[in-house]
Coordinates of C-alpha atoms and ligand atoms in Angstrom, one line a residue:
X1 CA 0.0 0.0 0.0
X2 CA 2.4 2.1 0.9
X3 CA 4.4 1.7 -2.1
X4 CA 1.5 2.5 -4.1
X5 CA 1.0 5.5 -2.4
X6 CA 4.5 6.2 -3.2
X7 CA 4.2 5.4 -6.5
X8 CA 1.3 7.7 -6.7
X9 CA 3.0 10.4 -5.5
X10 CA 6.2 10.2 -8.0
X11 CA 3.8 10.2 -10.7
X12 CA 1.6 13.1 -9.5
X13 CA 4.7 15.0 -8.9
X14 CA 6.5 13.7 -12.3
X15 CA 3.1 15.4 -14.5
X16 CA 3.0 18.7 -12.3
X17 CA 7.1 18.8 -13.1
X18 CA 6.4 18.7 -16.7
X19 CA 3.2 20.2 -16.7
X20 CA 4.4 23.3 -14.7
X21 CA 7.4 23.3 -17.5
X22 CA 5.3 23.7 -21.4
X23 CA 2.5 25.4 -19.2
X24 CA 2.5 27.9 -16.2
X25 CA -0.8 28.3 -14.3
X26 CA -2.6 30.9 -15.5
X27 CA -4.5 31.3 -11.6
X28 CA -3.6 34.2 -11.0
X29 CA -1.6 35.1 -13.6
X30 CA -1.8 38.8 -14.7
X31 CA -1.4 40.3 -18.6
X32 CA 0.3 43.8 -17.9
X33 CA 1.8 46.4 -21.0
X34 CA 4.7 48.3 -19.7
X35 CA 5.4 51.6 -21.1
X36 CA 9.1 52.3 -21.5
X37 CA 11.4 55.3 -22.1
X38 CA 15.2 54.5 -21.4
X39 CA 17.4 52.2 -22.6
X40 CA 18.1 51.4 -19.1
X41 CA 14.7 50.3 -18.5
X42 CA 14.5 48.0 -22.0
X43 CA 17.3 46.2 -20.8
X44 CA 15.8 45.7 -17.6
X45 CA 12.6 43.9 -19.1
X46 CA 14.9 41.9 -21.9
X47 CA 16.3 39.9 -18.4
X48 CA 13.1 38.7 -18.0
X49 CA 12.5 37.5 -22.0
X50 CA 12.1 33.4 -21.3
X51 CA 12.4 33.4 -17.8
X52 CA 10.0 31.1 -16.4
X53 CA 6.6 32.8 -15.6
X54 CA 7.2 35.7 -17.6
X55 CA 5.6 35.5 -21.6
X56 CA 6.7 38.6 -23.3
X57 CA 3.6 38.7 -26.1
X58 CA 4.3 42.1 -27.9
X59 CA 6.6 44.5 -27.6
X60 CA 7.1 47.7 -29.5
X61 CA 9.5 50.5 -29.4
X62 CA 7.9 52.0 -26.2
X63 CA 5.4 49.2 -25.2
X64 CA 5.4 45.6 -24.1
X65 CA 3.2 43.2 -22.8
X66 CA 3.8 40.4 -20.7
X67 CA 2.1 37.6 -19.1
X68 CA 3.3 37.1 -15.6
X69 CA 2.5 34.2 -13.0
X70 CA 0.9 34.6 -10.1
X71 CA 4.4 33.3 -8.0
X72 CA 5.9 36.4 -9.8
X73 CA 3.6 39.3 -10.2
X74 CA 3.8 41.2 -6.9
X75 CA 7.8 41.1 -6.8
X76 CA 8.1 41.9 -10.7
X77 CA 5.5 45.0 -10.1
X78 CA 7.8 46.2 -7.1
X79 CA 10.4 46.4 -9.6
X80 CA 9.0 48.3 -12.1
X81 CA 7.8 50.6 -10.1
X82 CA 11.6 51.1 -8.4
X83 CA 12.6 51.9 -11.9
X84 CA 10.0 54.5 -12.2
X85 CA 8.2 52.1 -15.1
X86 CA 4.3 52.8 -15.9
X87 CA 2.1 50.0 -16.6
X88 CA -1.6 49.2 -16.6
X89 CA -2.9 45.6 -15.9
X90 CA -4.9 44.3 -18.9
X91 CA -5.8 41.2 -17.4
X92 CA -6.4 41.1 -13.5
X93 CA -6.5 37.1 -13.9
X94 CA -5.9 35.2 -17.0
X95 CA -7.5 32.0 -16.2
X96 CA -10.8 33.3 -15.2
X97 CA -11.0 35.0 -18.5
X98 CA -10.0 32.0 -20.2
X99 CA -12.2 29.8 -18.3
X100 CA -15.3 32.6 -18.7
X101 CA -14.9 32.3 -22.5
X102 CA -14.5 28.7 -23.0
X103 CA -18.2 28.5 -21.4
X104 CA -19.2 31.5 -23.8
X105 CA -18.1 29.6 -26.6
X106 CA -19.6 26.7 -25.6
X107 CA -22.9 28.0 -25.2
X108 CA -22.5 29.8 -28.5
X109 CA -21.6 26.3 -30.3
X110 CA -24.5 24.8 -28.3
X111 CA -26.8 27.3 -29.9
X112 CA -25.5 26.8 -33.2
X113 CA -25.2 22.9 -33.1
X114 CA -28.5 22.1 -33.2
X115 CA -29.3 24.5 -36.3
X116 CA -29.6 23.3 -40.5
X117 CA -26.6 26.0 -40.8
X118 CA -24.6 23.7 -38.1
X119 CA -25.5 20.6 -40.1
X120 CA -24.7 22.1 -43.2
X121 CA -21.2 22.8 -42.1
X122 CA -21.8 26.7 -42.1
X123 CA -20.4 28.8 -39.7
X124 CA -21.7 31.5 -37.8
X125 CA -19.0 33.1 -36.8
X126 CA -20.1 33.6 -33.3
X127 CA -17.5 31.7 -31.6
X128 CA -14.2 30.0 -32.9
X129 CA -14.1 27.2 -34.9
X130 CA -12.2 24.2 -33.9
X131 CA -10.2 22.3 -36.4
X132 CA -13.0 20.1 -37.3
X133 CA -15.3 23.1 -37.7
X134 CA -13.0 24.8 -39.6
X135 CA -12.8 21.5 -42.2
X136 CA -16.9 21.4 -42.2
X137 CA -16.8 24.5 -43.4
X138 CA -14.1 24.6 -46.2
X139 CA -15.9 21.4 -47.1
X140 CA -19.8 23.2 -47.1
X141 CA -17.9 26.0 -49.3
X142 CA -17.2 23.7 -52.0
X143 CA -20.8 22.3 -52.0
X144 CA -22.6 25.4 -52.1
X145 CA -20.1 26.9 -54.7
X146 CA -19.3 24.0 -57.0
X147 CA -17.9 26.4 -59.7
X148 CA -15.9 28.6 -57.5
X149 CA -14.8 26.9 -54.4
X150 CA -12.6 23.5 -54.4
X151 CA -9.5 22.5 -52.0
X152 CA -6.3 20.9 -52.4
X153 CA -5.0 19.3 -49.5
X154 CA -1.6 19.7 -49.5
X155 CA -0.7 17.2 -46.9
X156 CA -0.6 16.1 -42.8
X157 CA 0.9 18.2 -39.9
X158 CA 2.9 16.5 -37.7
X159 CA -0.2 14.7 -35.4
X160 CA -1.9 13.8 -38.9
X161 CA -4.4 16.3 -39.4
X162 CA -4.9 17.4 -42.9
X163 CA -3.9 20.6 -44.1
X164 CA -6.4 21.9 -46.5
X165 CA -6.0 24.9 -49.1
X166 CA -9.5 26.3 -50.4
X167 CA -8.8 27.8 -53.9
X168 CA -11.3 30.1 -55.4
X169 CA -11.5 30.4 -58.9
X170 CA -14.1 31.8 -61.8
X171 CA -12.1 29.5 -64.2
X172 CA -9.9 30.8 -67.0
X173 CA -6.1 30.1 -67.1
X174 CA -3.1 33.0 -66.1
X175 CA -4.7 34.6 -63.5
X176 CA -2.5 36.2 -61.0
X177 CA -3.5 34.8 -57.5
X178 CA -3.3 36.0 -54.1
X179 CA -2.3 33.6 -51.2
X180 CA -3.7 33.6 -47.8
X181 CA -2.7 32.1 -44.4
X182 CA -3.6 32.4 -40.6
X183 CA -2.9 30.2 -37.6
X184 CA 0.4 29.6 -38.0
X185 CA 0.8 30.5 -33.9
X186 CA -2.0 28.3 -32.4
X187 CA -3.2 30.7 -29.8
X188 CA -3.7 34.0 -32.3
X189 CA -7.5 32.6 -32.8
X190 CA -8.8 36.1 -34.3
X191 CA -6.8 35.1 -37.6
X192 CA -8.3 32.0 -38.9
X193 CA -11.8 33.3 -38.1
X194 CA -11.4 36.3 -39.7
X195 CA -9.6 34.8 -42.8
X196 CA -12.8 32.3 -43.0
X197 CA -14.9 35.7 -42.1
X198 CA -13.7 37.4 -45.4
X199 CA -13.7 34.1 -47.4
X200 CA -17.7 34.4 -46.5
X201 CA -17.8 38.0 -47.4
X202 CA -16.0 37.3 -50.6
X203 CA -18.1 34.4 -51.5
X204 CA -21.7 36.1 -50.5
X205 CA -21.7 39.6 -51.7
X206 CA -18.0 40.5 -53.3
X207 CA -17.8 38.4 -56.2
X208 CA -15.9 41.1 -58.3
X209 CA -13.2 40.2 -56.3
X210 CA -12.9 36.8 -58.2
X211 CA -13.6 37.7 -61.8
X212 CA -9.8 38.4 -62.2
X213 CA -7.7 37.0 -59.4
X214 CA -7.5 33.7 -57.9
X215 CA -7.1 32.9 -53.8
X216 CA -5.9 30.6 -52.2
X217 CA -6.5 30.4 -48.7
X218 CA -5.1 28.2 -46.3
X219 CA -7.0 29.1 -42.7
X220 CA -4.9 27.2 -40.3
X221 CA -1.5 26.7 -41.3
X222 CA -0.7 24.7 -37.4
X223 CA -3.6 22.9 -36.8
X224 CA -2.0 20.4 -34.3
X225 CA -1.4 24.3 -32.3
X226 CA -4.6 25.3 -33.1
X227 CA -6.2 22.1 -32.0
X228 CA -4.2 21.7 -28.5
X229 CA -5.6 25.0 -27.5
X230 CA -9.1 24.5 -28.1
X231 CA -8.8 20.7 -26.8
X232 CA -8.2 22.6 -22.8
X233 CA -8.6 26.0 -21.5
X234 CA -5.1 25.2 -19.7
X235 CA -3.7 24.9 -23.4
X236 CA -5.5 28.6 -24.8
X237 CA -1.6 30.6 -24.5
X238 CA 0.3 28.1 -26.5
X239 CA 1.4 29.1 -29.4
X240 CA 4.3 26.8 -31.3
X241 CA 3.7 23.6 -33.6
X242 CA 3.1 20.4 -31.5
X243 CA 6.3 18.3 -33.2
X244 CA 8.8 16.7 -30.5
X245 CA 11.8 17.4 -31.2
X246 CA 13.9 15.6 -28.7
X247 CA 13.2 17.9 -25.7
X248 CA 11.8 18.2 -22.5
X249 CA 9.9 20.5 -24.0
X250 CA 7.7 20.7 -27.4
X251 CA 7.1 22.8 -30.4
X252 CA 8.8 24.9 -32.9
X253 CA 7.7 28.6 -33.3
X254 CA 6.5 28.1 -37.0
X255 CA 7.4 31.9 -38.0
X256 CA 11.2 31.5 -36.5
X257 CA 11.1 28.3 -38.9
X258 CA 11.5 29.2 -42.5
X259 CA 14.8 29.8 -44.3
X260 CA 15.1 33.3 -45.0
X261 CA 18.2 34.4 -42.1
X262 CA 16.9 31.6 -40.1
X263 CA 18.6 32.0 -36.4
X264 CA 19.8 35.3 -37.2
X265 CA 18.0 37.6 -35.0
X266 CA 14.9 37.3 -32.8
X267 CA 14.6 33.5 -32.4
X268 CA 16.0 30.9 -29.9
X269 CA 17.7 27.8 -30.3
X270 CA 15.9 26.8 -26.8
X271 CA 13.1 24.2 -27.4
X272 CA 11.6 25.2 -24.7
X273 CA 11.2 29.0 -25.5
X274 CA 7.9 30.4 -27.8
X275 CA 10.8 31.5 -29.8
X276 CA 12.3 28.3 -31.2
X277 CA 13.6 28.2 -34.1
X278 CA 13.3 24.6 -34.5
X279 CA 16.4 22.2 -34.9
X280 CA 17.0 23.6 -38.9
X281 CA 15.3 25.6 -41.3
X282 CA 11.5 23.9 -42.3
X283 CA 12.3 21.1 -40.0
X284 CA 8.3 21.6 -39.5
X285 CA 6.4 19.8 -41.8
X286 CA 3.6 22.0 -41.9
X287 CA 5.8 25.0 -43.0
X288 CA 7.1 22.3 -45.7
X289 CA 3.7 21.5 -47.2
X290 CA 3.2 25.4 -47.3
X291 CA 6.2 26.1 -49.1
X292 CA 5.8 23.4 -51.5
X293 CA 2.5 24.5 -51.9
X294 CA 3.8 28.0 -52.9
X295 CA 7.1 26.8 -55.2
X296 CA 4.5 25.1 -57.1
X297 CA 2.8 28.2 -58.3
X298 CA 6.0 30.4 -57.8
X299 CA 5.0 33.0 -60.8
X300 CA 1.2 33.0 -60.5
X301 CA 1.1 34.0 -56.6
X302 CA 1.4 37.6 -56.7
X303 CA 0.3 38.8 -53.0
X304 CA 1.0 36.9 -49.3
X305 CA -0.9 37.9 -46.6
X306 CA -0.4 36.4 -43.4
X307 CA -2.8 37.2 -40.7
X308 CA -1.4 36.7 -36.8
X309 CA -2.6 38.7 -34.0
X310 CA -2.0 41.4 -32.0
X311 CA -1.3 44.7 -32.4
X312 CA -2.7 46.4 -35.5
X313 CA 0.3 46.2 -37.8
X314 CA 0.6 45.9 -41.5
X315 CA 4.3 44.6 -41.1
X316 CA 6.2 44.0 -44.4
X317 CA 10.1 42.6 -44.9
X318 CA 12.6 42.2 -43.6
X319 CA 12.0 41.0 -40.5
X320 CA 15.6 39.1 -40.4
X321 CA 17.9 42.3 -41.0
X322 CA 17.5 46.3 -40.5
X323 CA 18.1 46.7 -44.2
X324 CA 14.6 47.4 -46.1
X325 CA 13.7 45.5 -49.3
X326 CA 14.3 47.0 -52.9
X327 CA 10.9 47.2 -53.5
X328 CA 10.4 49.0 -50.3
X329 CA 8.4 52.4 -51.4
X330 CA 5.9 50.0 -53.3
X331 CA 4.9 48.0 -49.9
X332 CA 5.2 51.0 -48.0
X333 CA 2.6 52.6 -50.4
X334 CA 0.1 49.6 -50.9
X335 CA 0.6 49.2 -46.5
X336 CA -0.2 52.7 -45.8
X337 CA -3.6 52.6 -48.7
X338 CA -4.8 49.8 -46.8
X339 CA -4.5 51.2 -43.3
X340 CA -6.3 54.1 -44.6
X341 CA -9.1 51.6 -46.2
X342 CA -9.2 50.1 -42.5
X343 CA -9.4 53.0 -41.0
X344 CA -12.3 54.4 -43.2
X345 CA -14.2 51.4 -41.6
X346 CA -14.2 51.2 -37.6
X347 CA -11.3 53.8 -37.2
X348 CA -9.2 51.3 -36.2
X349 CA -5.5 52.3 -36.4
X350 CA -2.9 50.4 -37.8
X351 CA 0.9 51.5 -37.8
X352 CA 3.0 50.1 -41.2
X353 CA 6.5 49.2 -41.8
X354 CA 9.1 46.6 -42.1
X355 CA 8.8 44.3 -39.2
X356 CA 12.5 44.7 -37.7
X357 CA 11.3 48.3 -37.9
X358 CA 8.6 48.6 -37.2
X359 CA 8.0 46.1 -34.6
X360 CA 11.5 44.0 -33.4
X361 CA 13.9 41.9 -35.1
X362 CA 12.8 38.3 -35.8
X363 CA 14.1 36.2 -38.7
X364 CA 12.9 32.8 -40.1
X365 CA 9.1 34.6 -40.9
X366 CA 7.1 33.6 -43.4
X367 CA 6.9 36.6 -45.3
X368 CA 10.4 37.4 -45.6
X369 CA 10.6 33.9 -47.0
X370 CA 7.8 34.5 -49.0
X371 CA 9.7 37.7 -50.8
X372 CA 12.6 36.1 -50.7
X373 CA 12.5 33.0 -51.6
X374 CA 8.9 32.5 -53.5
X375 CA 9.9 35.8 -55.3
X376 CA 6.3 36.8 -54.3
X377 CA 7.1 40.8 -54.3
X378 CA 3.7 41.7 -52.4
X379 CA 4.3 40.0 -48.9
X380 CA 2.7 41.2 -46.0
X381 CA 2.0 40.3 -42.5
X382 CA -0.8 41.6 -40.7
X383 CA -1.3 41.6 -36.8
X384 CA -4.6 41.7 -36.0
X385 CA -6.5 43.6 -33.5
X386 CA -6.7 42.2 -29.7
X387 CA -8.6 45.0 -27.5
X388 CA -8.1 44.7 -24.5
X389 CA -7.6 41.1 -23.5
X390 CA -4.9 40.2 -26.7
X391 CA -5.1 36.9 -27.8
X392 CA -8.1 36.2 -25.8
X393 CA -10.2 38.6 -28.1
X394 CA -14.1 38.1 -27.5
X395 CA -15.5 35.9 -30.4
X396 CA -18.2 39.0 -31.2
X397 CA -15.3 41.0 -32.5
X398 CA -14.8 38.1 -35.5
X399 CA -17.1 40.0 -37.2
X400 CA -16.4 43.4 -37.0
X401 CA -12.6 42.6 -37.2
X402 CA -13.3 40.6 -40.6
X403 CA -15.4 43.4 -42.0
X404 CA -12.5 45.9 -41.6
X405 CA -9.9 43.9 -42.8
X406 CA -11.6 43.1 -45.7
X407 CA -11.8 46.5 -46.5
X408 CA -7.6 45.9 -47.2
X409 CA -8.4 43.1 -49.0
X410 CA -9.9 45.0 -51.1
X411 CA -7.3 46.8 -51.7
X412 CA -4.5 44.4 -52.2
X413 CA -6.7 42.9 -54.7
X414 CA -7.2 46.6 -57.0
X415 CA -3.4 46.5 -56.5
X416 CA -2.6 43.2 -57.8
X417 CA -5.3 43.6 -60.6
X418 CA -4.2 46.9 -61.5
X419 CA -0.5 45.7 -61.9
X420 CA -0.8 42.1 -63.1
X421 CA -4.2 40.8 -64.2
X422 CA -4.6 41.0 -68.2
X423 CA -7.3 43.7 -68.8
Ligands
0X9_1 O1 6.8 37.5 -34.0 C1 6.1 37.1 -34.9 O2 6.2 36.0 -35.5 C2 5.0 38.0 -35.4 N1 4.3 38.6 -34.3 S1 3.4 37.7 -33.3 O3 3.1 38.5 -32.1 N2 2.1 37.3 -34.0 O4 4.1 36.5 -32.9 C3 5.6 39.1 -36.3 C4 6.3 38.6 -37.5 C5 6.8 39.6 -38.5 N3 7.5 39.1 -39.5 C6 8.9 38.8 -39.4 N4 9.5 39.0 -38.4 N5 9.4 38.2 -40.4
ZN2 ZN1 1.7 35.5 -34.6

C-alpha cells in the first residue's frame, strides 16, 4: 500500500514537473503592457525575456506586454515601479477569462449545433471554430459553390491532421493569385476566423473580387497548435507547432522556422522558448507543405498575406535584417492605402512598416521567405486587433474585425489587378 502511495506520489509530482514546465498556471496570472522610455529600463525587461513565468507577447518600441505568474507578479511589479516604469494591468486574472470564454463559446456552439446552418457545415461566426469546424466549413464552401470553391489538400501536420488549401476560382487560365494564411501560432484565434470571415464575405456579396484573381487560402497553417488549444482551456496561451523534437519541451515557433536568415536575429535555439527556431530551417512539416504548396505556383502568386494577432500592424520585410527591401516604397505605399481603407471602416488604427522596424527583429518569418524565396514581391503580415484582452479577443469582434480587414483586402486585390491581371 504504501508503495503504491509512493508510486502515486512520483507520478503526481512527475506530471505537475512537466506540466508546470510547457505550461504555467494561469491562476492568478496577470497580462500587464509596460510603457518604457530608457534604454536602461528596455534592458531591464529583456532579463526577463524566457524566464520562467514571464511570456513577453508584444513589444514595441515604447510598449510591451507580458504575461506574468501569479508566484511572480507582486515582486516583478515592485520592480517596475523602483525603476520609475508605468504600466496598466490588462488582465487582472488570466485564467478566469480564459475559463469565462471557454463556457461562452460553448454555449455559443450549443446554440448553433443544433441549427440546419450547423449541419450544413456553415459557420456563424459567433465563436471559434475548432479544427474540425474549420474543415466542415471549407468542405460546405465547396458544396454550395461548385464552380468557384474547391480545395487541395496539401498534406498532414505532424499529429496527422490534414492541411487543407481552399482555392477560389471563376475558371480561366493565367490569372495572378493572391495567397492567404492564418494560424500559423495556435493561440492568435482572431486570424483564422477572420480569414474564414472574409472568405464568407467574398463568396456572399464580393464576387468582383474573383472575376480576375484567384485565392488561395489556407485558414490554419498549425492545426496540431490550433487544436491543442481548443482541446483545454489550460492549453489557450500556447502558441508553437506540436512536433517533439527531442526535448523536454515541445514545439517549434513556426514563424522562426523558415529559411530566409533563419537564427539570425529574434529566435532561440531553446526548445523550450515560444521563440524556437526549431532544430533547422523547415524542419516543420507544416511549413514544408506550405512552401511546396507556394514553389509550385512560384510566378502565379502575386500577393501573401499572413494574418497573426495582435497589435494592429501591417508589417512588411525584412523582418531578419535592419536593411529594407528593394521594393520597399511600393509596400510601404500599398501598406499605408490599406491602413487608410481600415481606417475608413471602424477607425481602427494600424501602424506600417518593415517588421525589424517597425515592430523587433525576428528572422525565419514567413513573409520574408515568402519575398525572398517564392519571389512573391507583395508580402505582407498583418497583426490583427486584440482589445483589451490580446489573444483572448471576444468571439463577437470576429465580425467586425473581418469586415474591416476586408476592406484591405480589397485593396490588395485593386493593387494586384491593377498591376498584373490581363485587362
Ligand atoms: O513575431 C512574430 O512572429 C509576429 N508577431 S506575433 O506577435 N504574431 O508573434 C511578427 C512577424 C513579423 N515578420 C517577421 N519578423 N518576419
Ligand atoms: Zn503570430
Amino acid at each position: 500500500m504504501r508503495v503504491l502511495f509512493l508510486f502515486a506520489t512520483i507520478f503526481v509530482a512527475a506530471v505537475l514537473a512537466v506540466g508546470q514546465e510547457t505550461h504555467p498556471s494561469m491562476q492568478g496570472m496577470q497580462s500587464l503592457s509596460i510603457s518604457y522610455e530608457t534604454p536602461e529600463q528596455l534592458s531591464l525587461l529583456k532579463n526577463y525575456v524566457d524566464v520562467p513565468g514571464f511570456d513577453f507577447v508584444k513589444s514595441t518600441n515604447d510598449l510591451v506586454d507580458v504575461l506574468v505568474t501569479a508566484d511572480k507578479i507582486e515582486e516583478f511589479k515592485q520592480l517596475l515601479e523602483e525603476h520609475r516604469m508605468n504600466y496598466t494591468v490588462m488582465i487582472e486574472n488570466v485564467q478566469q477569462l480564459v475559463t469565462e470564454q471557454y463556457i461562452e463559446q460553448e454555449v455559443e456552439r450549443r446554440l448553433q449545433v443544433a441549427t440546419q446552418d450547423y449541419a450544413s457545415g456553415r459557420l456563424s461566426f459567433t465563436y471559434y471554430p475548432n479544427y474540425k469546424e474549420v474543415n466542415e466549413y471549407l468542405t460546405y464552401l465547396t458544396q454550395t459553390y461548385k464552380n468557384i470553391a474547391s480545395l487541395i489538400t496539401i498534406g498532414n501536420s505532424y499529429e496527422g491532421r490534414s492541411m487543407k488549401v481552399l482555392k477560389l476560382s471563376t475558371g480561366g487560365g493565367n490569372k495572378p493569385a493572391i495567397f492567404i494564411d492564418a494560424g500559423i501560432h495556435a493561440r492568435e484565434w482572431i486570424a483564422p476566423a477572420a480569414a474564414l470571415y472574409m472568405v464568407d464575405l467574398m463568396l456572399q456579396s464580393h464576387r468582383d473580387l474573383l472575376t480576375k484573381v484567384d485565392w488561395y487560402v489556407l485558414p490554419v497553417l498549425n492545426p496540431d497548435g490550433y487544436e491543442y488549444t481548443h482541446s483545454s482551456s489550460a492549453n489557450r496561451l500556447w502558441r508553437k507547432t506540436r512536433s517533439n523534437t527531442g526535448s523536454n519541451c515541445r514545439g517549434v515557433d513556426g514563424n522562426r522556422n523558415y529559411d530566409m536568415g533563419w537564427m539570425v536575429a529574434g529566435a532561440s535555439n531553446n526548445p523550450c522558448s515560444d521563440t524556437y527556431a526549431g532544430p533547422k530551417a523547415f524542419s516543420e512539416v507544416e511549413n514544408q507543405h506550405m512552401r511546396d504548396f507556394i514553389l509550385a505556383r512560384k510566378g502565379q502568386i502575386k500577393a501573401y498575406l499572413t494574418f497573426h494577432s495582435y497589435g494592429q500592424y501591417i508589417l512588411y520585410p525584412w523582418g531578419w535584417t535592419n536593411k529594407v527591401p528593394d521594393n520597399e516604397p511600393e509596400l510601404r505605399n500599398l501598406a499605408s492605402q490599406c491602413a487608410q481603407a481600415i481606417a475608413r471602416s471602424r477607425r481602427t488604427q494600424y501602424t506600417y512598416g518593415t517588421s525589424a522596424n517597425a515592430l523587433y527583429l525576428a528572422a525565419g518569418g514567413s513573409d520574408d521567405w515568402a519575398l525572398g524565396k517564392a519571389d512573391i514581391k507583395l508580402s505582407f503580415t498583418y497583426e490583427l486587433p486584440g482589445g483589451r484582452s490580446g489573444f483572448l479577443l471576444p468571439a463577437s469582434e470576429i465580425k467586425p474585425v473581418g469586415t474591416e480587414t476586408f476592406e484591405a483586402l480589397k485593396v490588395t486585390h485593386q493593387y494586384v489587378t491593377s498591376k498584373y491581371a490581363s485587362h
